Tab-separated table of C-alpha atoms and ligand atoms in Angstrom:
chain	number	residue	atom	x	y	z
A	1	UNK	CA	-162.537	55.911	-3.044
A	2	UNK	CA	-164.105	59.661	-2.879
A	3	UNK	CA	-165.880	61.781	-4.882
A	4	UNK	CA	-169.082	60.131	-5.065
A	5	UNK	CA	-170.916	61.181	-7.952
A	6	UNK	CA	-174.425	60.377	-7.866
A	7	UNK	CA	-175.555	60.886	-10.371
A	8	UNK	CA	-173.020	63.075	-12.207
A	9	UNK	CA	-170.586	61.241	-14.252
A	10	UNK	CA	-168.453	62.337	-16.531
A	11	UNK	CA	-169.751	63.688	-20.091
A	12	UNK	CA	-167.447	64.435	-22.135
A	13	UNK	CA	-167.233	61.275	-24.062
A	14	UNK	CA	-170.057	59.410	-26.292
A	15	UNK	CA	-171.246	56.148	-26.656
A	16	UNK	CA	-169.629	54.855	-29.049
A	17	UNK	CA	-170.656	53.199	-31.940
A	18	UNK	CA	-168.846	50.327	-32.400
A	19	UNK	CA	-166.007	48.812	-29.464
A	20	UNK	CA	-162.615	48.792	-30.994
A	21	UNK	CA	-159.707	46.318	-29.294
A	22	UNK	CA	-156.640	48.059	-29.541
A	23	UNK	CA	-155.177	45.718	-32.130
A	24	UNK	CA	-158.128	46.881	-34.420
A	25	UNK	CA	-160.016	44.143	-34.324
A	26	UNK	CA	-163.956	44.777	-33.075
A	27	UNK	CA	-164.636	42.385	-30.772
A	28	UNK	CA	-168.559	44.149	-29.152
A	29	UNK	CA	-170.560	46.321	-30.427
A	30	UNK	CA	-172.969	46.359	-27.070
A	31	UNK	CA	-171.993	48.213	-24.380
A	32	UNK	CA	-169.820	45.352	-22.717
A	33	UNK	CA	-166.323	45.930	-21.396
A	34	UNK	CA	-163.533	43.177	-20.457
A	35	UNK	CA	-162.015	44.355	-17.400
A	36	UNK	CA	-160.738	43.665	-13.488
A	37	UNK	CA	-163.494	43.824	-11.281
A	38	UNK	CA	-162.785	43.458	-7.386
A	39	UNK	CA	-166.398	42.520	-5.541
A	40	UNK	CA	-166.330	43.983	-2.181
A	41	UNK	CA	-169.105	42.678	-0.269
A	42	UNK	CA	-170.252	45.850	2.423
A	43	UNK	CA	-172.128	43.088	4.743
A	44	UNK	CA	-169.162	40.891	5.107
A	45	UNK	CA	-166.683	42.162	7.765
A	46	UNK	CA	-169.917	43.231	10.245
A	47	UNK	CA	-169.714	39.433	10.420
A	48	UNK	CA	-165.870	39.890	10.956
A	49	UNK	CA	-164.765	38.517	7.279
A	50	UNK	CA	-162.725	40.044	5.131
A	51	UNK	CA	-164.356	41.910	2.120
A	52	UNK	CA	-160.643	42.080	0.464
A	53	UNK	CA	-160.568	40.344	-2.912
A	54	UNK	CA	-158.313	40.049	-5.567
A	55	UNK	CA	-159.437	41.737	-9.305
A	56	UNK	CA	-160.974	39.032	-11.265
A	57	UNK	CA	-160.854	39.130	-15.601
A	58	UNK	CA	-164.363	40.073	-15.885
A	59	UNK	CA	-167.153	41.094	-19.234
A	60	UNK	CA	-168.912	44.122	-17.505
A	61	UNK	CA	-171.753	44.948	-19.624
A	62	UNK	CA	-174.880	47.365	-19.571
A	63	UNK	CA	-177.954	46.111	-20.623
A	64	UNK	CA	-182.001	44.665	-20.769
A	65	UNK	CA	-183.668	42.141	-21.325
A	66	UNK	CA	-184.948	40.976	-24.989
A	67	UNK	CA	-188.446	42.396	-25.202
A	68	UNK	CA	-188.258	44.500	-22.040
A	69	UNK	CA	-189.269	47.406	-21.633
A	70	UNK	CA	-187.085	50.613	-23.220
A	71	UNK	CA	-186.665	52.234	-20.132
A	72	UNK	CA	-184.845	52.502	-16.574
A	73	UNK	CA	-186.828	50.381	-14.620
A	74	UNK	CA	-185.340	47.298	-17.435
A	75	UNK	CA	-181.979	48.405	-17.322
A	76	UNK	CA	-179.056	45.890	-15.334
A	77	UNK	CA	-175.470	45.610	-15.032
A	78	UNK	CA	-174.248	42.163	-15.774
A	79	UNK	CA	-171.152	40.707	-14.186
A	80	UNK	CA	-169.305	37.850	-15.780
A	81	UNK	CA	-166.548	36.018	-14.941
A	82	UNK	CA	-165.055	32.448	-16.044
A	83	UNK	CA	-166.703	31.053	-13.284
A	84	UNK	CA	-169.908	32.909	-14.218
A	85	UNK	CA	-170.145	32.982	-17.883
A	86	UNK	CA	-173.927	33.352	-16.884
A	87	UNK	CA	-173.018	36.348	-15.130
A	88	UNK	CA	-174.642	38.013	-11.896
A	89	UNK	CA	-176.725	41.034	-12.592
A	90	UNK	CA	-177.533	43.664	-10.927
A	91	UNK	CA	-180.254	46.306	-11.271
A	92	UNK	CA	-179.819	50.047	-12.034
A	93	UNK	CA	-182.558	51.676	-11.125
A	94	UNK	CA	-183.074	53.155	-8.031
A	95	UNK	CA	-180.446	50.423	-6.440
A	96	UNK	CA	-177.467	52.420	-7.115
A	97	UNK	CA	-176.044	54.436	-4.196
A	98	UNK	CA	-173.242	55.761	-5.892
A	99	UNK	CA	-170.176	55.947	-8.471
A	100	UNK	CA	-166.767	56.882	-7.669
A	101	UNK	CA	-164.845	58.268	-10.719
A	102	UNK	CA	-161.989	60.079	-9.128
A	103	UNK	CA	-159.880	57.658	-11.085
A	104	UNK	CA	-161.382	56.943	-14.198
A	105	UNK	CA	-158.475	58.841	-16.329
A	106	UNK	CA	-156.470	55.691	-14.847
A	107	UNK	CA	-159.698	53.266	-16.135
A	108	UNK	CA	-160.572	52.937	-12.430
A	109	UNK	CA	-164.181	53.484	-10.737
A	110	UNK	CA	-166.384	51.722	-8.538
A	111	UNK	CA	-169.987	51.213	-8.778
A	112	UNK	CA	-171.769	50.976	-4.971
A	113	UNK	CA	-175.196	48.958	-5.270
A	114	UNK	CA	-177.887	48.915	-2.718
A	115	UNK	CA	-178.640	45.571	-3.196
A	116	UNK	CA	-176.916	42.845	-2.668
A	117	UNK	CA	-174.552	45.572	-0.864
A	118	UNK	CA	-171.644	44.968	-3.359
A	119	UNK	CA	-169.057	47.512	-4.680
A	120	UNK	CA	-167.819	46.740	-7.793
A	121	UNK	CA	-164.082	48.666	-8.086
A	122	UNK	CA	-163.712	48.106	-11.922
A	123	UNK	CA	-160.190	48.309	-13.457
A	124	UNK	CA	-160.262	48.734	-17.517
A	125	UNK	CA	-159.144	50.854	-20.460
A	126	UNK	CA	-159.174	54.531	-19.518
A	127	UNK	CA	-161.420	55.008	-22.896
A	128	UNK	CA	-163.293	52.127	-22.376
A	129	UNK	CA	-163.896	52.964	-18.611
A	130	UNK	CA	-165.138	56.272	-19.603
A	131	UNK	CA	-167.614	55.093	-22.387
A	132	UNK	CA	-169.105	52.833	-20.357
A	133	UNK	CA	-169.721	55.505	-17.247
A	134	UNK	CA	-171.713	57.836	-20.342
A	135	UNK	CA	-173.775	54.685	-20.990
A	136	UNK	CA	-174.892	54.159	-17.558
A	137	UNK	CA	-175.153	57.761	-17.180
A	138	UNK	CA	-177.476	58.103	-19.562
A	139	UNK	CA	-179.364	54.722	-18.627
A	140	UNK	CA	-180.060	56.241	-15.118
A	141	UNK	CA	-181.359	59.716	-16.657
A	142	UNK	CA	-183.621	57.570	-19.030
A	143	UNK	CA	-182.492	59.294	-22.002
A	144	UNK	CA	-183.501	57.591	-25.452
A	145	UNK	CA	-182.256	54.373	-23.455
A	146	UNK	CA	-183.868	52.009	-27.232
A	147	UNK	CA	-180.801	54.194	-28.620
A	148	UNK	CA	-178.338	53.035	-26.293
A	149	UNK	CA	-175.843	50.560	-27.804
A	150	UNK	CA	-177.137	47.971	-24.731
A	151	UNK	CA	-176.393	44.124	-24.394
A	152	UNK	CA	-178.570	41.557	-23.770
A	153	UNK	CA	-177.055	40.518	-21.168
A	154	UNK	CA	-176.199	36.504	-23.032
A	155	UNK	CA	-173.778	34.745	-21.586
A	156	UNK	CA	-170.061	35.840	-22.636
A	157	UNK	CA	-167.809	33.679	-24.255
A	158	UNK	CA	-164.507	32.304	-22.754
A	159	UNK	CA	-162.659	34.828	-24.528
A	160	UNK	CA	-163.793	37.702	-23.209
A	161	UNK	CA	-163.396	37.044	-19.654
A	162	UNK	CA	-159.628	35.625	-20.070
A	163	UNK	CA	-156.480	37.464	-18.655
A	164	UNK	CA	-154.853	39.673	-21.854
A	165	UNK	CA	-152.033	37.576	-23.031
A	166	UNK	CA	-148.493	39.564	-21.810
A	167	UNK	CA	-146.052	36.508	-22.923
A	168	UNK	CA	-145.512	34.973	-26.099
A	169	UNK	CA	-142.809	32.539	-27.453
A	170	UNK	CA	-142.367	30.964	-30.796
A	171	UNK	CA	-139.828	29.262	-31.455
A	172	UNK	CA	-140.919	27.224	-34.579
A	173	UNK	CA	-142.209	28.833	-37.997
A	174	UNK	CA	-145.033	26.446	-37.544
A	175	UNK	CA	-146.126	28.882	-34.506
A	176	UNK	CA	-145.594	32.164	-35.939
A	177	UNK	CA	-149.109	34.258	-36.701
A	178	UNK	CA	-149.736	34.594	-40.425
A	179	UNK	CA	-153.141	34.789	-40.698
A	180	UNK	CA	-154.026	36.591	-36.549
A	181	UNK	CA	-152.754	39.266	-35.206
A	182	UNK	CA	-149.894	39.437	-31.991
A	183	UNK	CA	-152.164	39.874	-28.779
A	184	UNK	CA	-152.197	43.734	-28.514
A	185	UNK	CA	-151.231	43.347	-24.635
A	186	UNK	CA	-148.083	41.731	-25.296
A	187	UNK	CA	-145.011	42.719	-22.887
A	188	UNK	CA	-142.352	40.423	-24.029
A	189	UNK	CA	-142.195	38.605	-27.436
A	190	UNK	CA	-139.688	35.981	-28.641
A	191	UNK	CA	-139.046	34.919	-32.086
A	192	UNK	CA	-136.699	32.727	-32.502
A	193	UNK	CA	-135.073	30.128	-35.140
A	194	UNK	CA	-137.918	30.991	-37.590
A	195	UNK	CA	-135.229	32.769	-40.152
A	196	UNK	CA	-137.170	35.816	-39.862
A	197	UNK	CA	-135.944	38.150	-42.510
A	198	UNK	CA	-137.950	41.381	-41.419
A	199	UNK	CA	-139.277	42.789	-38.587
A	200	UNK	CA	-143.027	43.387	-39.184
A	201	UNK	CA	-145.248	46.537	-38.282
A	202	UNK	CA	-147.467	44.797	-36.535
A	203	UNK	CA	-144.833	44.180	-33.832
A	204	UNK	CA	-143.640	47.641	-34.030
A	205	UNK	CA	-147.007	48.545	-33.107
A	206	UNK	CA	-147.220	46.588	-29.842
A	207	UNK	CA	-147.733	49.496	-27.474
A	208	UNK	CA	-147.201	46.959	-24.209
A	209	UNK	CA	-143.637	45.743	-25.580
A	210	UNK	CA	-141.311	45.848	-22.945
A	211	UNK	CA	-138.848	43.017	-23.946
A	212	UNK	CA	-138.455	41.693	-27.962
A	213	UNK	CA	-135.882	38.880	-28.667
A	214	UNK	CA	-135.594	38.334	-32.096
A	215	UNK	CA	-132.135	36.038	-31.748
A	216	UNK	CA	-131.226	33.782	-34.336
A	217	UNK	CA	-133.045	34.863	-37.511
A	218	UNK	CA	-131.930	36.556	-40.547
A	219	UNK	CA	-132.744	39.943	-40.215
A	220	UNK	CA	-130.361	42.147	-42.332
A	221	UNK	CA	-132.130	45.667	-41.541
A	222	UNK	CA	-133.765	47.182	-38.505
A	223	UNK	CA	-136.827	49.781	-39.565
A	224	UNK	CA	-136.154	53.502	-38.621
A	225	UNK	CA	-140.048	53.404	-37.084
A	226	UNK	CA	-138.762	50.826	-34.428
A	227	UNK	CA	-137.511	54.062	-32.507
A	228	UNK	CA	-140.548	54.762	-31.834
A	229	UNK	CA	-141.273	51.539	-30.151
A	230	UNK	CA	-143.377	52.941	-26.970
A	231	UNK	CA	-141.807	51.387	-23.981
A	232	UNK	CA	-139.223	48.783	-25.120
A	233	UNK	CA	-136.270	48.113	-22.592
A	234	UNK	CA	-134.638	44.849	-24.010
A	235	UNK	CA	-133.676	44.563	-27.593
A	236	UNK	CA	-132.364	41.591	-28.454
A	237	UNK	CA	-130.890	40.774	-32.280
A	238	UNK	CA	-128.154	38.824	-31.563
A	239	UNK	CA	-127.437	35.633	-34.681
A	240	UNK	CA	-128.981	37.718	-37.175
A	241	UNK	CA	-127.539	39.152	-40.237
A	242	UNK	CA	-127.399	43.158	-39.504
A	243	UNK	CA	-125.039	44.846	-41.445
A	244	UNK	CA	-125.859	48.316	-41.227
A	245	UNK	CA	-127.803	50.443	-37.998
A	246	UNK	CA	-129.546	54.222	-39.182
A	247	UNK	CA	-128.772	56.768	-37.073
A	248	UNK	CA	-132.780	57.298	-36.817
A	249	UNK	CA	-133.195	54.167	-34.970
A	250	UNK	CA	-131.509	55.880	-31.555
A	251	UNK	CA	-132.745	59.219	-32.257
A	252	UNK	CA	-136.875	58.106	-31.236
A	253	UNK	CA	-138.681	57.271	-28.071
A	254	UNK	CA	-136.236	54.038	-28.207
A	255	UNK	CA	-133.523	56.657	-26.728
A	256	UNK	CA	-135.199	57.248	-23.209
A	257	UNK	CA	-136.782	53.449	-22.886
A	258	UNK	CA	-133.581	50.886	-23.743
A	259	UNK	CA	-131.617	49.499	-21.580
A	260	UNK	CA	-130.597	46.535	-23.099
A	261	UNK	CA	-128.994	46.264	-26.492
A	262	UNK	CA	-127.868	43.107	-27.818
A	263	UNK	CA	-126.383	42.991	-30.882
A	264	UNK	CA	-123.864	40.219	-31.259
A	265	UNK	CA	-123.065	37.545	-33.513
A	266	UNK	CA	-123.720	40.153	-36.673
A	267	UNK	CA	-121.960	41.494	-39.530
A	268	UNK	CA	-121.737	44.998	-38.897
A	269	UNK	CA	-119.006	47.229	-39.282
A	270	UNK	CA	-120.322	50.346	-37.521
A	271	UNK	CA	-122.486	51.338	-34.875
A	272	UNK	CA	-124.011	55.316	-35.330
A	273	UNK	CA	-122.902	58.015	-33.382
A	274	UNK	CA	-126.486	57.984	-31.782
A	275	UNK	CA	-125.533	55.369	-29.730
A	276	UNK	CA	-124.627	57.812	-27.589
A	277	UNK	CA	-128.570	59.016	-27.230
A	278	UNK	CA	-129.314	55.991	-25.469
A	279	UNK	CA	-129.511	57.556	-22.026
A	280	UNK	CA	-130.664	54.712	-20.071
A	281	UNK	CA	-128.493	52.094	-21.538
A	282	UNK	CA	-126.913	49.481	-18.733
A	283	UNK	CA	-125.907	46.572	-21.506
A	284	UNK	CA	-124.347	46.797	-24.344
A	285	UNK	CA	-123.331	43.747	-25.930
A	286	UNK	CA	-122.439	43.766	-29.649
A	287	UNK	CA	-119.274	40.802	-29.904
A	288	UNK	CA	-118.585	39.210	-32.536
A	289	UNK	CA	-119.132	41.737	-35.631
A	290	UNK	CA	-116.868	43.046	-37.760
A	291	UNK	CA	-116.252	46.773	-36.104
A	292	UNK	CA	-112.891	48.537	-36.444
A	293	UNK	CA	-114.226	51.771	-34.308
A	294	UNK	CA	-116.873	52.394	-31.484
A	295	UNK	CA	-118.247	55.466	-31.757
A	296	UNK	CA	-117.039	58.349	-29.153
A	297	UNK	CA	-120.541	58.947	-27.897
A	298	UNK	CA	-119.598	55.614	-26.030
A	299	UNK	CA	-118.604	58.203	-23.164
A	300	UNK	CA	-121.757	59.141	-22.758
A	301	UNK	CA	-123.396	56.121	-21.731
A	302	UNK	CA	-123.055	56.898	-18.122
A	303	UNK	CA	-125.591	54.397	-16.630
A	304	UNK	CA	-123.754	51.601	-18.576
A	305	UNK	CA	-122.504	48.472	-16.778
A	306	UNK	CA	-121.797	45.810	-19.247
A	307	UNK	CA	-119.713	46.455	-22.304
A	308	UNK	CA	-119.347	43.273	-24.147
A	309	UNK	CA	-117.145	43.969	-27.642
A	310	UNK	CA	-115.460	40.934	-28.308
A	311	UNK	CA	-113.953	39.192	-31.223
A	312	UNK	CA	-114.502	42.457	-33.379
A	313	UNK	CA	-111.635	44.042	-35.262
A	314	UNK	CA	-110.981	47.211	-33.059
A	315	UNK	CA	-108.292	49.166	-33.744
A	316	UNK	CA	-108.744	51.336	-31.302
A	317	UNK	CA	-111.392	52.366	-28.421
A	318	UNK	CA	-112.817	55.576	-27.502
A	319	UNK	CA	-111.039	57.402	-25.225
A	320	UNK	CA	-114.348	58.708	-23.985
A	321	UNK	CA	-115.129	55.601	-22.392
A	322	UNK	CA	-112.545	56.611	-19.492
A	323	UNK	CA	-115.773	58.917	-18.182
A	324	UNK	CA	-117.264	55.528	-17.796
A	325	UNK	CA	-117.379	53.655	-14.721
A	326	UNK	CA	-119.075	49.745	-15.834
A	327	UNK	CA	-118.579	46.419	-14.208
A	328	UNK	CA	-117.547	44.012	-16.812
A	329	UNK	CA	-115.589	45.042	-19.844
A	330	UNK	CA	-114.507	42.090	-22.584
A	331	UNK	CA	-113.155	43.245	-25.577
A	332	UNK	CA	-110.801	39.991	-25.867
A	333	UNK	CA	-109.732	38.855	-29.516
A	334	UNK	CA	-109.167	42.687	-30.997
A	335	UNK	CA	-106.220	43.424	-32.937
A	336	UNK	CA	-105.969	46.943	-31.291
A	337	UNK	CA	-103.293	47.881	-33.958
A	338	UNK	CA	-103.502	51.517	-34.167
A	339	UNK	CA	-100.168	53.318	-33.593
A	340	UNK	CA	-99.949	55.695	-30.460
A	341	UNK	CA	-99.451	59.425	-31.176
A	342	UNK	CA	-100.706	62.246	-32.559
A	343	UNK	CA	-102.970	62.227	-35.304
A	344	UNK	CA	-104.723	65.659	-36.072
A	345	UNK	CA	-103.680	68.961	-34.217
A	346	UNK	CA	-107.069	71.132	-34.861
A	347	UNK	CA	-106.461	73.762	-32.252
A	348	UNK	CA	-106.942	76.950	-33.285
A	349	UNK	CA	-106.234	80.634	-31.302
A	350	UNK	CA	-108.940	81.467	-30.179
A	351	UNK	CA	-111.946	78.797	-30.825
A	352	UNK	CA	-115.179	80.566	-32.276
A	353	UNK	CA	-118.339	81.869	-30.700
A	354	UNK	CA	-120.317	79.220	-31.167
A	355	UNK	CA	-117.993	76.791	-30.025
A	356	UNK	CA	-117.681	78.413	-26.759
A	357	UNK	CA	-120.978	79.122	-26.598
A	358	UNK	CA	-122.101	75.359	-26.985
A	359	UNK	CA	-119.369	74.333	-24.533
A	360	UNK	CA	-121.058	77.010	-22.127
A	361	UNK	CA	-124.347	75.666	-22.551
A	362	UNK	CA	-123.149	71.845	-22.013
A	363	UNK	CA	-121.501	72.844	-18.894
A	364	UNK	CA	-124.473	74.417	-17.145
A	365	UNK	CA	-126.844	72.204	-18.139
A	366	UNK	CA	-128.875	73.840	-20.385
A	367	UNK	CA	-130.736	72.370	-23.277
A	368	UNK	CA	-132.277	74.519	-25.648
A	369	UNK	CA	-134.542	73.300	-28.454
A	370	UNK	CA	-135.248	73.870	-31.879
A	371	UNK	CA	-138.059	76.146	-30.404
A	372	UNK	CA	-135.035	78.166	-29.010
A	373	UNK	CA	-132.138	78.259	-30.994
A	374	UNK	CA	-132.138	77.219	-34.896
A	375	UNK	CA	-132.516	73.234	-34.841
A	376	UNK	CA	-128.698	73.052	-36.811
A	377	UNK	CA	-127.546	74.214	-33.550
A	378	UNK	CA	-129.370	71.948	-31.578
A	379	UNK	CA	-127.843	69.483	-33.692
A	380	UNK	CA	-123.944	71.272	-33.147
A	381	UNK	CA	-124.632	71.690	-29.232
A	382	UNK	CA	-125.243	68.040	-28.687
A	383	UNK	CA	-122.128	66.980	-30.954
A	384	UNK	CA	-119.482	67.890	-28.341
A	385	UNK	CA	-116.751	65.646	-27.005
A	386	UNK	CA	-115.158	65.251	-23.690
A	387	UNK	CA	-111.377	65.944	-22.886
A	388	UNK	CA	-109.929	63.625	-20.712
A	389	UNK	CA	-109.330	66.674	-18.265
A	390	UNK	CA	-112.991	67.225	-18.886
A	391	UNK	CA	-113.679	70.060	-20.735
A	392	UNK	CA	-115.926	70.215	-23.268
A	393	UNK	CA	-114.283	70.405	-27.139
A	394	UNK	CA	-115.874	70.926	-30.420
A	395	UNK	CA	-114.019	71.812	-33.756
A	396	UNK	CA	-110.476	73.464	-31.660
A	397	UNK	CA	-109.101	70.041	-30.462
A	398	UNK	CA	-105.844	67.748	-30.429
A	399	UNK	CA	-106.993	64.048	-31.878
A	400	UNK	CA	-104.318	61.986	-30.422
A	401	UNK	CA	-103.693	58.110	-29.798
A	402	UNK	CA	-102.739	56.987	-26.766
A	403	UNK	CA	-102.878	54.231	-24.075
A	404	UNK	CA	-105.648	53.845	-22.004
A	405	UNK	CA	-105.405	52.130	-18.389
A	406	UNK	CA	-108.403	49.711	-18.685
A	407	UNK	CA	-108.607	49.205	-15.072
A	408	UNK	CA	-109.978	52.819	-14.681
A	409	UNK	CA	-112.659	52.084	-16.542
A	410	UNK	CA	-113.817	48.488	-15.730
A	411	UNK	CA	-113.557	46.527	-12.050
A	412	UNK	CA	-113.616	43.136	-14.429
A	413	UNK	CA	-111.682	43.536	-17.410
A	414	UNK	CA	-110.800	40.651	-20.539
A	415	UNK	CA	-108.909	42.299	-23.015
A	416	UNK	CA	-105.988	39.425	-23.766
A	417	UNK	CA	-103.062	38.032	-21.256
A	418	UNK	CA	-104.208	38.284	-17.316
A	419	UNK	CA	-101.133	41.269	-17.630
A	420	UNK	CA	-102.399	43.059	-20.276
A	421	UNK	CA	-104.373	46.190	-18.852
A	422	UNK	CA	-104.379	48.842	-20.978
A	423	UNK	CA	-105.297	48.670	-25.516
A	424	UNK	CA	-105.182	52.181	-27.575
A	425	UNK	CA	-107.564	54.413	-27.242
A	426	UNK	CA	-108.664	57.679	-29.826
A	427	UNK	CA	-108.651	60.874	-27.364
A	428	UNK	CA	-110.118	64.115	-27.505
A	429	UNK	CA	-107.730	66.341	-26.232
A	430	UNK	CA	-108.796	70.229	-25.693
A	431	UNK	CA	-105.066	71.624	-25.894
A	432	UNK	CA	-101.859	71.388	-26.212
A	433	UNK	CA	-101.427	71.198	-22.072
A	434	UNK	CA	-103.685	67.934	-22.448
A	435	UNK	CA	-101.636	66.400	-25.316
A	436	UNK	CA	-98.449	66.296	-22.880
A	437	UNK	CA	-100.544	65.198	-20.005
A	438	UNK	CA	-102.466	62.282	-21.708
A	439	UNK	CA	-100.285	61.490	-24.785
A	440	UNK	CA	-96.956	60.639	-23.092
A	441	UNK	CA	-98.847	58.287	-19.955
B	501	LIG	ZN1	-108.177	68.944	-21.595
């Protein structure tokens, strides 16, 4: 705590009208905010106590009296807790010392009282925190306080001074919301065995969503605007009906957050080349679909650790996942029919500028934007493809069959019989050097 501000506080933001939840729903329109409030008492450890307390769910509100009079002198802060629905109040004028606000863009300050010698360290919405700070502000300056939005200081219900709900399962239709909304401070939502058929906007707008397990439902289609999903890390669709992915869905916010992916027990044929976008990706697990390829951008999943692909009908794997270092790979009950060899020579003399450009740029790093470069090139740069010697290839390449050694890839490894190490794999070879190397292994 520093920067006491007595009595500047910060400005910039007005009272506002009406008090908006962020799952739209008003809930006040007095200046009252729901909040963590830690009491420290100043008195305490001069009588060798502790003043350290843990952040209750509190209703902070700002306000006088019915029938009081409309200024200062009437004004007092009102505590409540579910203890306390009655609340503890505490006067304004001329008992408070001072407020620290160094950390109110994080929602925190902390309001020091003369009497009883309590500091309240307040913990609540950034916006909210802020509002409430101009309120009091303009309490203690008596500025047209009869215009303030102020409370009246009743008793709060048991609502408002309840923890925000993080956790929520259904797992009957019975349970599922139709008529409320989700809680908007949801972290992790299950739905499951409800045959869901869609995934609603009102879950793609839970800001808080860290995990969302939709399994066993009958979702066929996954909205593009769940890329944009704010923070979610687990994903899980597995026993649905998916048939098809959009290349958007990988391409949004959802590219730097997931790192879980479960997909299994679908009907898809395909996954999108965006896959590869998913930078933070550990798990992958998308058995028992119908797919015949992975895409190549497999390879560069580097942070992945679990590859499940089982009971698919692979052909073939990416050669690109021998860049790929994970812990368990099962891609048992495959076919993995395709013939070894050569399928498409593309190299050319001398590749084009741009392609050695690109390749230049991908080697050192460098990742220019549409701001930079025209965004069709942005689009070409980040399409290249690894050689197993590890140069970078565009268009001028060998496309070639072969047999990949499993064992480099994975340290546990299902694929078929306990001997059987290695399944076909389509490379990216960057010439004619490579094609001997790799092709004839
Ligand atoms: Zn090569």
């Amino acid at each position: 705590m520093c920067n006491a501000l007595k009595p500047q506080l910060p400005i910039h933001i007005q009272a506002p009208q009406t008090w908006m939840c962020m799952d739209d729903k008003v809930i006040h329109n007095k200046m009252r905010i729901n909040c963590d409030v830690q009491i420290s008492n100043r008195k305490l450890p001069s009588l060798n106590l502790s003043n350290k307390r843990n952040g209750t769910r509190s209703s902070l509100g700002i306000g006088r009296l019915p029938g009081s009079k409309a200024d200062v002198t009437s004004l007092f802060i009102q505590l409540c807790t579910a203890q306390n629905k009655l609340g503890s109040k505490y006067k304004v004028s001329g008992n408070i010392e001072a407020v620290f606000t160094k950390f109110v863009a994080e929602g925190k300050f902390t309001i020091r009282f003369r009497e009883p010698a309590h500091d309240l360290c307040v913990k609540a919405d950034p916006v909210l925190a802020k509002s409430f700070l101009q309120t009091l502000k303009l309490g203690i300056q008596n500025k047209d306080i009869d215009k303030l939005h102020l409370s009246n200081l009743a008793p709060v219900k048991q609502s408002q001074v309840e923890k925000p709900k993080t956790k929520l399962v259904i797992g009957s239709r019975r349970e599922y919301p139709i008529t409320t909304t989700f809680p908007y401070s949801l972290e992790s939502l299950k739905i499951n065995d409800v045959q869901l058929n869609r995934i609603e906007n009102r879950i793609l707008k839970l800001k808080r969503l860290h995990s969302l397990n939709l399994n066993n439902n009958l979702i066929k289609e996954l909205p593009s605007a769940m890329s944009e999903m704010h923070c979610l890390t687990e994903l899980h669709l597995s026993l649905n009906n998916i048939t098809h992915i959009s290349h958007q869905l990988f391409e949004g916010r959802l590219s730097h957050t997931l790192q879980l992916l479960d997909l299994s027990n679908n009907k898809m044929e395909y996954l999108p080349h965006t896959l590869g976008k998913l930078h933070n990706l550990i798990s992958l697990k998308i058995g028992e679909n119908f797919l015949q390829k992975l895409p190549v951008s497999l390879g560069k999943l580097t942070r992945l650790k679990y590859l499940m692909a089982s009971n698919n009908k692979l052909v073939e794997l990416p050669a690109s996942i021998r860049h790929l270092k994970v812990d368990t790979l099962d891609v048992f009950g495959n076919p993995f029919s395709s013939r070894l060899g050569l399928v498409r020579n593309n190299i050319v003399g001398v590749p084009c500028l741009k392609e050695i450009a690109s390749a230049y740029c991908v080697k050192r790093r460098l990742q220019p934007t549409a701001a930079d470069i025209p965004a069709t090139l942005v689009e070409y740069l980040q399409a290249w493809m690894k050689c197993l010697c590890g140069r970078i290839c565009y268009e001028s390449h060998i496309l070639a069959c072969i047999s990949l050694n499993l064992k480099l890839v994975a340290s546990a490894l299902t694929i078929g019989n306990a001997f059987q190490t290695s399944a076909p794999a389509l490379a990216t070879l960057c010439s004619q050097k490579c094609f001997d190397k790799f092709a004839k292994l």
